[in-house]
Each structure stands twice: as C-alpha cells, then as structure tokens.
Short mmCIF file of C-alpha atoms and ligand atoms in Angstrom, two decimals:
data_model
loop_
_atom_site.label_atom_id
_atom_site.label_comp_id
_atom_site.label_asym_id
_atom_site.label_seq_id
_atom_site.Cartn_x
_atom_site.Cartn_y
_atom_site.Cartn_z
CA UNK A 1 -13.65 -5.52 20.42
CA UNK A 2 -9.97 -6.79 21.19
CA UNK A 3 -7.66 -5.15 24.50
CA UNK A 4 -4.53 -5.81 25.09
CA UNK A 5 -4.16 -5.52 29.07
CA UNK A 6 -0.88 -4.65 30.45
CA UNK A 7 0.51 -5.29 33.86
CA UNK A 8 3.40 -2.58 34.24
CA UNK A 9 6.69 -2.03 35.05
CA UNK A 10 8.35 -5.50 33.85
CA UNK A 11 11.59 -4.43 32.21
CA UNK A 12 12.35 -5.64 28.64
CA UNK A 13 15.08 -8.13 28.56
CA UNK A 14 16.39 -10.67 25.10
CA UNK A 15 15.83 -10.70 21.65
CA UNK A 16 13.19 -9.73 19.15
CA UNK A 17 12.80 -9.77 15.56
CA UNK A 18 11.74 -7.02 13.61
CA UNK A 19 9.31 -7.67 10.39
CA UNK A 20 9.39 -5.95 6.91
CA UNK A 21 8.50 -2.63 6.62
CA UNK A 22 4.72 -1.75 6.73
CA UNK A 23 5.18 1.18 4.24
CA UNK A 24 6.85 -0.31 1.46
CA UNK A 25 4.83 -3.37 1.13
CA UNK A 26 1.51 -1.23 1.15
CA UNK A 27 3.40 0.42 -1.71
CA UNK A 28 4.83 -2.33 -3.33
CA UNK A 29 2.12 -4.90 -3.53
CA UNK A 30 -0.01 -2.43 -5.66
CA UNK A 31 2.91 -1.47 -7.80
CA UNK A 32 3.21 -5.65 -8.45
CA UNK A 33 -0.39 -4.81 -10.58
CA UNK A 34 1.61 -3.34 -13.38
CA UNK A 35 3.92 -6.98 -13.85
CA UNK A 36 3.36 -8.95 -16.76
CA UNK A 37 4.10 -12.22 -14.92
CA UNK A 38 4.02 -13.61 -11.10
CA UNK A 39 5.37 -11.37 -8.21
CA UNK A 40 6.98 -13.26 -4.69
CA UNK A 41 7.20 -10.92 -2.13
CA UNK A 42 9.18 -12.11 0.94
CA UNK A 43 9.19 -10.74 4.24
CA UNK A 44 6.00 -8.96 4.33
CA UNK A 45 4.82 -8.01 7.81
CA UNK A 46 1.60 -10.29 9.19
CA UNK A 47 -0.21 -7.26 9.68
CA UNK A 48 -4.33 -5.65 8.69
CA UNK A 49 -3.34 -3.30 6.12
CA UNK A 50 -1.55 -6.10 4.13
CA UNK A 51 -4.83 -8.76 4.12
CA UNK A 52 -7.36 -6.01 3.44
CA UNK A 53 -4.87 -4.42 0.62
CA UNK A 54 -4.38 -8.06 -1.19
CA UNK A 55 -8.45 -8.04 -0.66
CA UNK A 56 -8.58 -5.69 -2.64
CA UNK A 57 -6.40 -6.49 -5.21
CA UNK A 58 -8.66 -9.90 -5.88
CA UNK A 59 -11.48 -7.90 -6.32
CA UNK A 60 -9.80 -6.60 -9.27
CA UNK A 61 -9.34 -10.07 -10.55
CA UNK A 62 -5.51 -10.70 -9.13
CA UNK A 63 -4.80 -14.08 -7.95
CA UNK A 64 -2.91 -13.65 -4.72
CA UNK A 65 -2.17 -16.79 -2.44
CA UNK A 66 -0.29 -16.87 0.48
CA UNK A 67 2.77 -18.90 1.36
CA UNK A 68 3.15 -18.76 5.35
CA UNK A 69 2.46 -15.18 6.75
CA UNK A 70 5.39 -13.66 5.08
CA UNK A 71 5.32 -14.17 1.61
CA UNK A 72 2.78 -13.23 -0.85
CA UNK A 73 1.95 -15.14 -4.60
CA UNK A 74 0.41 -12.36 -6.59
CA UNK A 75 -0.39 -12.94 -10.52
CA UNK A 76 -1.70 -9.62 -11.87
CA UNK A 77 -2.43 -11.44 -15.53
CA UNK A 78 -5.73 -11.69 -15.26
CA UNK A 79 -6.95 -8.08 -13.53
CA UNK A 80 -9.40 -6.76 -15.71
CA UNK A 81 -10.85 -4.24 -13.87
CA UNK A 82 -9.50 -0.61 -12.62
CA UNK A 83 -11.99 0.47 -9.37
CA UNK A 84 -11.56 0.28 -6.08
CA UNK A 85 -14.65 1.16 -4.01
CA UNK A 86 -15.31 2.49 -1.06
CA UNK A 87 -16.28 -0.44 0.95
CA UNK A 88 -12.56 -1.80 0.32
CA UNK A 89 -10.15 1.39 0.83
CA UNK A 90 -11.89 3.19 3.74
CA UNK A 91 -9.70 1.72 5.96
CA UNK A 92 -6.04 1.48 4.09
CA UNK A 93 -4.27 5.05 3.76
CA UNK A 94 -2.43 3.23 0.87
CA UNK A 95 -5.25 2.10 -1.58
CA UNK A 96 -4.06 5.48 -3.23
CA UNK A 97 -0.84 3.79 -4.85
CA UNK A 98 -3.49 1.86 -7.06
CA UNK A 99 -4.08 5.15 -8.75
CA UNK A 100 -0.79 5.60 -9.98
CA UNK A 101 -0.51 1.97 -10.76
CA UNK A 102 -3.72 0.87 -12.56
CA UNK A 103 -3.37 4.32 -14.65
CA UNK A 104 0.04 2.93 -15.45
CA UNK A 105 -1.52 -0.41 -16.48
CA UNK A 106 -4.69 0.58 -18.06
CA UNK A 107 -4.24 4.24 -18.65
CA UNK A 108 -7.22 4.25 -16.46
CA UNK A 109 -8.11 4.37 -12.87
CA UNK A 110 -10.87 4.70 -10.51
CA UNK A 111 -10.38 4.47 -6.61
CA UNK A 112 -12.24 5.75 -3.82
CA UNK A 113 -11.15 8.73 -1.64
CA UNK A 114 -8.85 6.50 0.92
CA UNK A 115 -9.15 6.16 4.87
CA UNK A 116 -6.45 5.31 7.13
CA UNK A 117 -5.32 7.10 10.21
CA UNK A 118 -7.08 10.56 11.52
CA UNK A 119 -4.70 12.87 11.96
CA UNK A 120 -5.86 16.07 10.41
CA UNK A 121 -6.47 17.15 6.79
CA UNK A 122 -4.67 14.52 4.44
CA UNK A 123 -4.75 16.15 1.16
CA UNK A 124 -3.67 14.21 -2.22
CA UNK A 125 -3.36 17.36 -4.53
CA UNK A 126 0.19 16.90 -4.95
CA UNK A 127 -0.35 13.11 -6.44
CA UNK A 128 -3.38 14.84 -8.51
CA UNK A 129 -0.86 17.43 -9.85
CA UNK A 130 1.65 14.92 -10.85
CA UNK A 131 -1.09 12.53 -12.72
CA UNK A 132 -2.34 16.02 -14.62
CA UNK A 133 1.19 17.06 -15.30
CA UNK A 134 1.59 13.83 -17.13
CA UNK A 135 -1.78 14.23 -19.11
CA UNK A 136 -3.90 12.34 -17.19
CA UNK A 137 -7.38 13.37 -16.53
CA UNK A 138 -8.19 13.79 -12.80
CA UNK A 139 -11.53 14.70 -11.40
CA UNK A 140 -13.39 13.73 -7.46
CA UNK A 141 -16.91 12.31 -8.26
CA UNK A 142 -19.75 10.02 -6.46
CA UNK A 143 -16.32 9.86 -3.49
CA UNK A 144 -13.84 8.09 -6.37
CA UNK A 145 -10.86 10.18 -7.32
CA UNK A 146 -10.99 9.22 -11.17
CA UNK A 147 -7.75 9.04 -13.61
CA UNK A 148 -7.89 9.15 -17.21
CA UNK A 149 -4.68 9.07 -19.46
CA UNK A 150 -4.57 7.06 -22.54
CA UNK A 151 -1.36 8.52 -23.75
CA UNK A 152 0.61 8.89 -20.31
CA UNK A 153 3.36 11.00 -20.83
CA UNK A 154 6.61 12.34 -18.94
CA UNK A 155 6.99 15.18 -16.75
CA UNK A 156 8.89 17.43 -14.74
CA UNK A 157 7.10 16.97 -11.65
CA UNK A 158 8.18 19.97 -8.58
CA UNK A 159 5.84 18.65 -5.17
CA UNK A 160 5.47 21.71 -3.50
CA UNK A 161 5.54 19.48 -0.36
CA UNK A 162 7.60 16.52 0.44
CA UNK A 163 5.16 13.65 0.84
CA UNK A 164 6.09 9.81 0.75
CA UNK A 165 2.89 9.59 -1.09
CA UNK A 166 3.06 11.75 -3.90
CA UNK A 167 6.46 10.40 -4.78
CA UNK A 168 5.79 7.16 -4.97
CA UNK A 169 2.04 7.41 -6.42
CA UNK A 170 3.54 9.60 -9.18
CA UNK A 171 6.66 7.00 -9.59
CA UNK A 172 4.53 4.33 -10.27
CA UNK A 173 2.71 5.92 -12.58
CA UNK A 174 5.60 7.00 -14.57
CA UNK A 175 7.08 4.01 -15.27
CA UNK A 176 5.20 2.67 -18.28
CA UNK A 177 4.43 6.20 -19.44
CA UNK A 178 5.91 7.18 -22.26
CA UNK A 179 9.45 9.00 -22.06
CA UNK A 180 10.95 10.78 -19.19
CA UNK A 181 9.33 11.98 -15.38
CA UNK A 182 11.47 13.61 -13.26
CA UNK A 183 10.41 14.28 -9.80
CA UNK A 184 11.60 17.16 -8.03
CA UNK A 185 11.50 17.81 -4.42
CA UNK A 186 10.92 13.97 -3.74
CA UNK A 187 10.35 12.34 -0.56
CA UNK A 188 13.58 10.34 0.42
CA UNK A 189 12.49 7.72 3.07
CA UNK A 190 13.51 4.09 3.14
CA UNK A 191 10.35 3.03 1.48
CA UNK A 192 10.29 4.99 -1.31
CA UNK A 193 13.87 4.06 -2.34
CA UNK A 194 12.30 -0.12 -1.66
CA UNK A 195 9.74 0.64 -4.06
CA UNK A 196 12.01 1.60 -6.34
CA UNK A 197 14.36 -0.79 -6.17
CA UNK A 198 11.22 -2.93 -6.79
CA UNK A 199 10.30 -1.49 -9.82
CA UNK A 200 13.60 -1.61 -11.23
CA UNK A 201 13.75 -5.15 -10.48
CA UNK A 202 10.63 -5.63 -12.71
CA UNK A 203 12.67 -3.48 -15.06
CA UNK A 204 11.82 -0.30 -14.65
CA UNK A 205 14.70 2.63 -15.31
CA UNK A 206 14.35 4.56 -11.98
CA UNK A 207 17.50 6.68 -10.72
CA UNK A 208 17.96 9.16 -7.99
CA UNK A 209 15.31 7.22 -5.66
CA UNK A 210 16.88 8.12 -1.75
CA UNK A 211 18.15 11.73 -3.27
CA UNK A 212 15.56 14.93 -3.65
CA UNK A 213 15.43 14.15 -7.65
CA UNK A 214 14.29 11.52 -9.06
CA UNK A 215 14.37 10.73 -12.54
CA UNK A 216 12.02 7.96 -14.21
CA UNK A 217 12.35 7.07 -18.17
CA UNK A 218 9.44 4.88 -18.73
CA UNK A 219 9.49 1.54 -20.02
CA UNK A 220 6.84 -0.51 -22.52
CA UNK A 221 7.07 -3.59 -19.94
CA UNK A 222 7.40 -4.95 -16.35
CA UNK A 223 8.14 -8.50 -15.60
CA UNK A 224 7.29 -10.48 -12.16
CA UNK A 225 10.46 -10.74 -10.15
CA UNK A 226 10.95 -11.99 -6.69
CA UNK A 227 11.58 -9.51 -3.68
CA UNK A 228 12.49 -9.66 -0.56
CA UNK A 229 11.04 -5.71 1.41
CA UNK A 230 13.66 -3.57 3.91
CA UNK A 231 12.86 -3.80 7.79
CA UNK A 232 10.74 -1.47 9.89
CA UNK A 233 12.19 1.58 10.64
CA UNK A 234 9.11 2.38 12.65
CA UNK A 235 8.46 -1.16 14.29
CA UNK A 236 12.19 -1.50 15.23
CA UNK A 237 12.01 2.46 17.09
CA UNK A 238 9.12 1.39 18.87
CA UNK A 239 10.58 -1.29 20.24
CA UNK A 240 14.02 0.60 20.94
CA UNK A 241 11.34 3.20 23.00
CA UNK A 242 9.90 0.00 24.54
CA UNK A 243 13.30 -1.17 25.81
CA UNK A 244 14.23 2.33 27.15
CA UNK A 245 10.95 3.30 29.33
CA UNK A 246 11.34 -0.01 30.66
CA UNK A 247 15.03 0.19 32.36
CA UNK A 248 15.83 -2.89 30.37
CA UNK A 249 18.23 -4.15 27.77
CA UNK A 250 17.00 -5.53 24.46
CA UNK A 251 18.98 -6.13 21.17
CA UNK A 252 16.29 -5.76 18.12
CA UNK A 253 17.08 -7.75 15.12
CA UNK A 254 17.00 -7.70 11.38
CA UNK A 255 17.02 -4.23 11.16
CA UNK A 256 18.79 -1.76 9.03
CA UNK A 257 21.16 0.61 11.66
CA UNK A 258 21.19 3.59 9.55
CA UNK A 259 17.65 3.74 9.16
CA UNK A 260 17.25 4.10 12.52
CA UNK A 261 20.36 6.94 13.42
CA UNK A 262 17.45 9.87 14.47
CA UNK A 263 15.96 7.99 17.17
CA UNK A 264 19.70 6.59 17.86
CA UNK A 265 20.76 10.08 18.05
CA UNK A 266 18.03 10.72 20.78
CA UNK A 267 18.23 7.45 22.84
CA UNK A 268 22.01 8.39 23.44
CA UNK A 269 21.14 12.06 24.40
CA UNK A 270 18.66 10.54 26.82
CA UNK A 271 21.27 8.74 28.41
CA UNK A 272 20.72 5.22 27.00
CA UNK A 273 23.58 2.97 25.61
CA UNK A 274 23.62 1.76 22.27
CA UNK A 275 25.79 -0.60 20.51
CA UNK A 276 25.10 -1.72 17.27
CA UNK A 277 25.97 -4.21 14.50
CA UNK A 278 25.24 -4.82 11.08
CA UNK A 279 21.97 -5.82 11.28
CA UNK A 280 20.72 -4.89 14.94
CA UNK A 281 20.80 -2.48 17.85
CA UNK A 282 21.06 -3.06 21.19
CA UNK A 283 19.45 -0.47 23.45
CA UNK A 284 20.53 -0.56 27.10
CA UNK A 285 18.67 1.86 29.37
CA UNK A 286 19.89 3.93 32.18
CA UNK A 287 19.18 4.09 36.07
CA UNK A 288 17.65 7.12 34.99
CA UNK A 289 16.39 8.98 31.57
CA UNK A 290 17.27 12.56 30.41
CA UNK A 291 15.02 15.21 29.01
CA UNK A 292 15.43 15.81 24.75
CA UNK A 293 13.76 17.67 22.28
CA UNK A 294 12.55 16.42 18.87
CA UNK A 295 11.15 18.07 15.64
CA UNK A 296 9.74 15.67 13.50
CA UNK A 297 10.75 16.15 9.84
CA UNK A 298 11.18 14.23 6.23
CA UNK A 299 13.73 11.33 6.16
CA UNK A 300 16.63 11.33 7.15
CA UNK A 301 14.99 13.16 10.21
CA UNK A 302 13.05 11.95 12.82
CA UNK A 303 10.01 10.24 11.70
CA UNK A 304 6.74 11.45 12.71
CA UNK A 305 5.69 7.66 13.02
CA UNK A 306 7.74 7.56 16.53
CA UNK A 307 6.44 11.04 17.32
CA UNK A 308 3.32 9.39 19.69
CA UNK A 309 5.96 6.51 21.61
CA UNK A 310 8.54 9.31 22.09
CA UNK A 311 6.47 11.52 23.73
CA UNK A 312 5.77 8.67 26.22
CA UNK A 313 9.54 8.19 26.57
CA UNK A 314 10.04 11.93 27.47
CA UNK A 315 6.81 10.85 30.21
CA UNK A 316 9.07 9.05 32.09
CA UNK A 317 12.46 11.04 31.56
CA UNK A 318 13.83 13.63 33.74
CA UNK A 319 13.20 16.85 33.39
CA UNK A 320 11.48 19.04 30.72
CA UNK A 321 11.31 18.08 26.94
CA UNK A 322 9.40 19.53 23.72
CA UNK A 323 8.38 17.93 20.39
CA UNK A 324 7.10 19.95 17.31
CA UNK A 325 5.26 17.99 14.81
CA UNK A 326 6.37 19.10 11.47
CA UNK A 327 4.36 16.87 9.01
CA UNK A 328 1.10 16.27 10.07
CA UNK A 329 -1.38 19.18 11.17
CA UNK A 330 -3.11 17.47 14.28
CA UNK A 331 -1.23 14.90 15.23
CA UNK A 332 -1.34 15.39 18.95
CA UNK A 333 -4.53 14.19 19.36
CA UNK A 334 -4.15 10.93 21.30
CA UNK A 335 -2.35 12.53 24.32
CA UNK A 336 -5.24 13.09 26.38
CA UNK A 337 -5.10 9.48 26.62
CA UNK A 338 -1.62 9.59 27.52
CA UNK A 339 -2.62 11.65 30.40
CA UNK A 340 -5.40 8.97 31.82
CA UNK A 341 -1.92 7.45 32.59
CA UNK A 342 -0.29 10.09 34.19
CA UNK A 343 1.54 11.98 31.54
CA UNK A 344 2.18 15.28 32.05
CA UNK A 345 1.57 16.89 28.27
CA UNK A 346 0.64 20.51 27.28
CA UNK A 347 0.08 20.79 23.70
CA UNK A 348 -0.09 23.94 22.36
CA UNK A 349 -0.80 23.75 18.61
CA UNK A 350 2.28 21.62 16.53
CA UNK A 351 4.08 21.63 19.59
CA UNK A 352 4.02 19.60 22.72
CA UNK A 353 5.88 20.21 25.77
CA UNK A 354 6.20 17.16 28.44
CA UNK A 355 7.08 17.16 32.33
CA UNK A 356 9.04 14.35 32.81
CA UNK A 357 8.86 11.93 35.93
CA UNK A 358 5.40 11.69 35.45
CA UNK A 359 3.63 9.47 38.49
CA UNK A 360 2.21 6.72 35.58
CA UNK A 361 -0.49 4.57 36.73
CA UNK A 362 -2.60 2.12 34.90
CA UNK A 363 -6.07 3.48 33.57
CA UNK A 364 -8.28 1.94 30.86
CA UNK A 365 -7.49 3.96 27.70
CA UNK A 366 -8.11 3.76 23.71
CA UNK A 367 -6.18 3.54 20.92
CA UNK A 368 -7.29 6.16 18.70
CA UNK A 369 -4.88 5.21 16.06
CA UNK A 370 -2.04 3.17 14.81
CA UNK A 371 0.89 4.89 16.66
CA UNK A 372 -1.23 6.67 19.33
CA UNK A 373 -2.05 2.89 20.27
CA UNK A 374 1.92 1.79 19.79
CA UNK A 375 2.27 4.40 22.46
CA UNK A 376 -0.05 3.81 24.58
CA UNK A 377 1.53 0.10 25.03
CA UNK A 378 4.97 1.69 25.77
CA UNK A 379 3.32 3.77 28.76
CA UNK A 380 1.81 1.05 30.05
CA UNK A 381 4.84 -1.12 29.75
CA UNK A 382 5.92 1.48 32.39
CA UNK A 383 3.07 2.69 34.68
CA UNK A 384 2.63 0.89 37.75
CA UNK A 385 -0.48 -1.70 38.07
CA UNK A 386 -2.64 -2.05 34.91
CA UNK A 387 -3.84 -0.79 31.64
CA UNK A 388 -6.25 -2.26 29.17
CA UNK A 389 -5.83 -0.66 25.95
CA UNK A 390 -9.44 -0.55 23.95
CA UNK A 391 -9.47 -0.89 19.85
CA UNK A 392 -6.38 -3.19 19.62
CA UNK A 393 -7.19 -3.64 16.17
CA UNK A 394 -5.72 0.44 15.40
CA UNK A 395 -2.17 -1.67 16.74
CA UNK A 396 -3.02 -4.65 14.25
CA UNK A 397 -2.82 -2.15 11.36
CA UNK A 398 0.83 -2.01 11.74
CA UNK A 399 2.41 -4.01 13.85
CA UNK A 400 2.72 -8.29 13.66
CA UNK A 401 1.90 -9.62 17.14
CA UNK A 402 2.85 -7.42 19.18
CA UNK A 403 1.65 -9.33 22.82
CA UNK A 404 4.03 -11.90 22.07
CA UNK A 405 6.77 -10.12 20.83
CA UNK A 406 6.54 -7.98 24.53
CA UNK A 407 6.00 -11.09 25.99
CA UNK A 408 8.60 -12.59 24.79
CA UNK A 409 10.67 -9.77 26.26
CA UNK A 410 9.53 -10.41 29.88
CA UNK A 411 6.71 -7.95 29.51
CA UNK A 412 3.04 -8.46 30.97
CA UNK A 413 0.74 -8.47 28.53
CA UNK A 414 -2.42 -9.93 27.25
CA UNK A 415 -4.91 -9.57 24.71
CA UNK A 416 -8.48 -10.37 25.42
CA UNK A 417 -11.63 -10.16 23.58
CA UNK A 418 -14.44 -8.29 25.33
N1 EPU B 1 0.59 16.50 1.72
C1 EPU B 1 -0.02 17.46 0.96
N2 EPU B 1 -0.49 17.11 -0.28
C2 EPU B 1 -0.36 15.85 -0.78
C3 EPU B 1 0.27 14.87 0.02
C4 EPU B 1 0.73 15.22 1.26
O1 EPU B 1 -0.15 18.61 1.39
O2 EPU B 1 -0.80 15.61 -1.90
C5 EPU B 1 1.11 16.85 3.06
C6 EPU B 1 0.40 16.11 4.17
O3 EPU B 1 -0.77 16.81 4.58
C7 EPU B 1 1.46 16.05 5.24
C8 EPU B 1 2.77 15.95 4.45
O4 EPU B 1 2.45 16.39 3.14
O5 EPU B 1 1.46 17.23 5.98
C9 EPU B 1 3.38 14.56 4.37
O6 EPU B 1 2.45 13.62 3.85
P1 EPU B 1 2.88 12.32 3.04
O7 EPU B 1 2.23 12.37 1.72
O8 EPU B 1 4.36 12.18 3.11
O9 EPU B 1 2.20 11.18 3.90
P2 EPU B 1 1.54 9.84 3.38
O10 EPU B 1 2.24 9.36 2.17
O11 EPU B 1 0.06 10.00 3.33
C10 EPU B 1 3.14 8.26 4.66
C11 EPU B 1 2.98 7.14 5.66
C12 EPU B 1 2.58 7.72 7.01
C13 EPU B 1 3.62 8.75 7.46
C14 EPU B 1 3.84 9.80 6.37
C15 EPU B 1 4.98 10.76 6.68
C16 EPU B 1 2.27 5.34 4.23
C17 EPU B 1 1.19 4.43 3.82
N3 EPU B 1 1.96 6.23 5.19
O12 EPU B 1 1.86 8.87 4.58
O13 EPU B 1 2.60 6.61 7.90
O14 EPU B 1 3.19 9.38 8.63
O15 EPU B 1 4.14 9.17 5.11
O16 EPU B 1 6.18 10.07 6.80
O17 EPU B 1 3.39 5.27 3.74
C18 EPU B 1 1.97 5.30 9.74
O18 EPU B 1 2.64 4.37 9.27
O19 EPU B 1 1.53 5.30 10.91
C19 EPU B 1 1.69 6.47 8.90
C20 EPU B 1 0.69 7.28 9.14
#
C-alpha cells in the first residue's frame, strides 16, 4: 500500500499546471472505438483510470500506444470484439461509455456492471432507457448489462434526472444510429460539451451540447481526428482549495476561468482574492477565512467533485458553514476521517454543517475515495504536525502527481510505500 505523509501548515506559494480533464478523456477515449481510422488524443491526464481504461480497450483488440504520458495512439480498426468483463471495469466508473459506443459500432454490446467510487446507489436506468428508446435490447445477466440493437434508431430521449452519464452514454450511441436523437433534460458540464466537440470532429452532427437539449442526427461514418481534451475543472478547484487553507498565494495554470466561476464565487465570499486571466487564476488567501454555504448542483453549479475539499476549507474558516449534497445520496461518508483531524462536521442526512476554526492536528487517516482522499490532503496541508494518508492509490485515480505538484508549491509532502 502507498501513503502520502504530510507535514502541515507550509503555505502554498508559485505556479502549477493543471492537466486535462479526468472526465472527458474517460469519455472520450471509448467514444474513439467508433473511428474508422487512428485517434491522437493530447493532453490526457497521467492518471489510473486512463491506463486501466486503454487496458481495456486492447483487450478488445485496439492498438493503443503511448507517446509521453499525455498523448494517446489509439487505432480502433482492428476491435473485433464487444465485452468488457468484470475483471477489467470493476474499478473505472466510466467503462459504461463502452456501452453506448460498441452498440454504436457493432449494434452490439456487452459490459460488466461498472465500479468506481462508493458513494451510495449509482443507478444506470436512465442510460438503459435511452438505449431501449432507441430499439436496443437491454437486459442485466451473469453481472454484464447486455445491449442489443441491430437497427439503432433515433429518439426523443427526456432523462428524468440530469446525469453526465446518461447524456453522454446515450450521445455516443446515437451518433451512427440511424436518423435523429434528441436528448432532453441533458447534463451540461464541461465534459459532456468536450465529448461532443470530439465526436463532431470525427464527424458526427451533434448540436445543443452545453444547453439542456441536445439534438444528434446520426451519421453512417466517423473518421480518426486529432484532439487536444479541456482542463480540469475539478483538479484546478482542488488546488484553488489547497492554496486557500494554506494562507498562501498560488496562480494555477492552463485552466479554463469560466469553468471554474462556482468555486470562484465562493473563494471571494470567503474572503480570498482572486484575479484571473485568460487561462489561469490566481488565488490569494486572507489573514483569515469566512464562513459560506454551498449546495452542490448540475453544471454550471457547484460541482459535487469539490464537495469533500470544500468542506475542509469551511474546517478551517471562521465561523459556521453548511453544504447540502444535491447529486449523490451518501456522499458524506469520508468525514469521519476528516474529524481524526480535527474537523468539526455534523452530518445530518444530504446536509453537513461545519464549525469552523477547527484545532487540526495530524492523525493517520484513509482515503476512502477519490475526492474524500483529495480532501484529506488539503486538511493536512493545514493541520499542525503530521498526517499519513493510507490508500493513495483512491488519489491516483484522478489526479497526476499530486506530491510533486504540492511540493512544488512549498508544501511537505511525501509518498512512501509501506
Ligand atoms: N442517476 C440516476 N440514474 C442514472 C444515472 C444517474 O438516477 O441512470 C443519478 C445518480 O444516482 C446521481 C445523479 O443522477 O444522483 C447524477 O449522476 P451522473 O450520472 O451525473 O453521474 P456519473 O455520470 O456517474 C459523473 C462523474 C462523477 C461526478 C458526477 C456528477 C464521470 C466518470 N464521473 O458521474 O465524477 O460526481 O458525474 O457530476 O464523469 C469524480 O470525478 O470524482 C466523480 C465521481
């Protein structure tokens, strides 16, 4: 097992780079399946849930080769087979997108039930719905969710919840179907509008992606193209966070501003200074941080992904402040760990409420998943002494090295093998 141990209360100070967005390239490297001809995908984050999703995309008889960390050779030509197992998707949320992308291929797809982070129920009956609503058909056996659609044909698809997933599964799958999908009620994050833009780049007829309706006339073929994915909105905030708990002053580049305005929003309510340009932010703490409250909600509001490192901002602020979780059911789960370092937390079902000015001391902790661990760095950035954060590898999912990135900051931090 990997730690990262943290000697607190070092405040962040320079530069740091942000890498491509997690999200859309978990998206996007499936939806490069469907290309008749060689994909390059540039600026794809060095992260877990990239290597274990181009694992399984050899399986299925891709050739993928990597150029450096950040780009990605992947020649779909030869992919002759349509099922994903078990052993290969328990761990990536996003194996799912193969559904809607081998269906649109083949007009056939088999892929196991997917893992990915425990927060709560994770349903995919909306994707299911959009599949059946375009005459696929879709049935759970043996653990595989398994597609069937010869004749895929265009819907009028209304998700009865907005979900980043559904869009884009149901997207994918619609753009080699025959005729015209429109999605109603879409999800309108930065990724889904990157996957489209990829897609359409291919040569795929996709408008409306960003906006609640989205309208998809399918096409008989997709080319390779070359494309370079959006920043991380999430990566970025958690580095913003980072630079605020720590009194410092960082400017985080290669970022997209606007993608990041509800956490902006909040930073400058909590007191900090912001100044940005057109392709960073500079985040320059205060003496001393104000309470806020946050609701997490669909893009453009504030993204549940920075729900577990705000709540260890609010730790360290003054006074009281609340978040209610809007998306996910249970995803309050890590903050008992947040407590082993002092936080004060009372979390009463979707909603949270945190004493601020915590007294945060170092403890040995564990990440119990990808953001719960991103937050658990940020309080012990802060607490005074040290923390070892167990089951670094939950941090690896989403974030490209992260030690030396702090480090490079001025922050004290190690990883160590136990
Ligand atoms: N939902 C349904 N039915 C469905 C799909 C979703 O009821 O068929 C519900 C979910 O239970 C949840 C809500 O809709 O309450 C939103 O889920 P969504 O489908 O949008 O989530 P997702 O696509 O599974 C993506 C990100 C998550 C992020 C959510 C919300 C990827 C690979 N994952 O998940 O990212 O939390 O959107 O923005 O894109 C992370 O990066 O740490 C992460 C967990």
């Amino acid at each position: 097992m990997e730690q990262l141990i943290i000697e607190g209360e070092h405040p962040l100070y320079g530069e740091v780079n942000i890498n491509g967005a997690k999200n859309a390239a978990v998206a996007i490297i499936p939806a490069a399946v469907m290309a008749n001809g060689k994909c390059i995908i540039d600026n794809l984050p060095g992260i877990e849930d990239i290597s274990k999703l181009v694992d399984i995309l050899t399986k299925l008889g891709a050739k993928c080769s990597f150029d450096g960390i950040h780009r990605l050779i992947i020649d779909s030509s030869k992919i002759d087979k349509y099922k994903a197992y078990y052993d290969s998707v328990r761990e990536i949320r996003a194996s799912y997108y193969l559904l809607g992308s081998l269906l649109g291929r083949f007009g056939r797809a088999e892929v196991a039930l997917p893992g990915g982070c425990n927060f709560g129920d994770r349903p995919i009956d909306q994707h299911i719905k959009g599949f059946e609503a375009m005459g696929a058909e879709v049935y759970i056996e043996h653990g595989m969710v398994k597609a069937y659609a010869p004749n895929l044909k265009g819907a009028t698809i209304y998700l009865d919840v907005v979900s980043v997933g559904a869009t884009i599964n149901i997207m994918l799958a619609a753009v080699l179907a025959k005729g015209v999908t429109t999605i109603e009620n879409a999800a309108k994050e930065p990724h889904v509008v990157d996957t489209a833009n990829f897609l359409n780049m291919m040569g795929a007829k996709i408008k409306g992606a960003g906006t609640d309706v989205i309208r998809i006339v399918g096409v008989s073929n997709l080319e390779g193209v070359n494309y370079t994915i959006i920043p991380d909105q999430i990566e970025a905030g958690t580095y913003m966070i980072a630079g605020a708990i720590t009194g410092g002053d960082i400017k985080i580049n290669n970022i997209i501003p606007k993608h990041m305005e509800p956490l902006t929003a909040k930073l400058l309510e909590m007191n900090c200074k912001i100044t940005e340009g057109d392709d960073y932010i500079r985040v320059i703490a205060p003496k001393e941080l104000q309470s806020t409250n946050v609701k997490t909600m669909v893009y453009p509001g504030f993204p549940t992904d920075l729900q577990p490192q705000m709540t260890a901002l609010m730790c360290a602020s003054n006074g009281t402040s609340v978040i209610t979780e809007n998306v996910w059911e249970s995803r309050f789960q890590y903050v008992n760990e947040l407590k082993r370092l002092g936080g004060n937390i009372n979390v009463e079902g979707r909603v949270a409420v945190i004493e601020g000015k915590a007294k945060l001391t170092g403890a040995e902790v564990k990440a119990t998943d990808l953001r719960a661990g991103a937050a658990l760095v940020i309080l012990g950035l802060a607490a005074q002494g040290k923390t070892i954060i167990n089951n670094a590898k939950f941090i690896d999912r989403g974030y490209e090295k992260i030690e030396d990135k702090l480090s490079s900051l001025g922050a004290k931090i190690i990883r160590v093998k136990k």
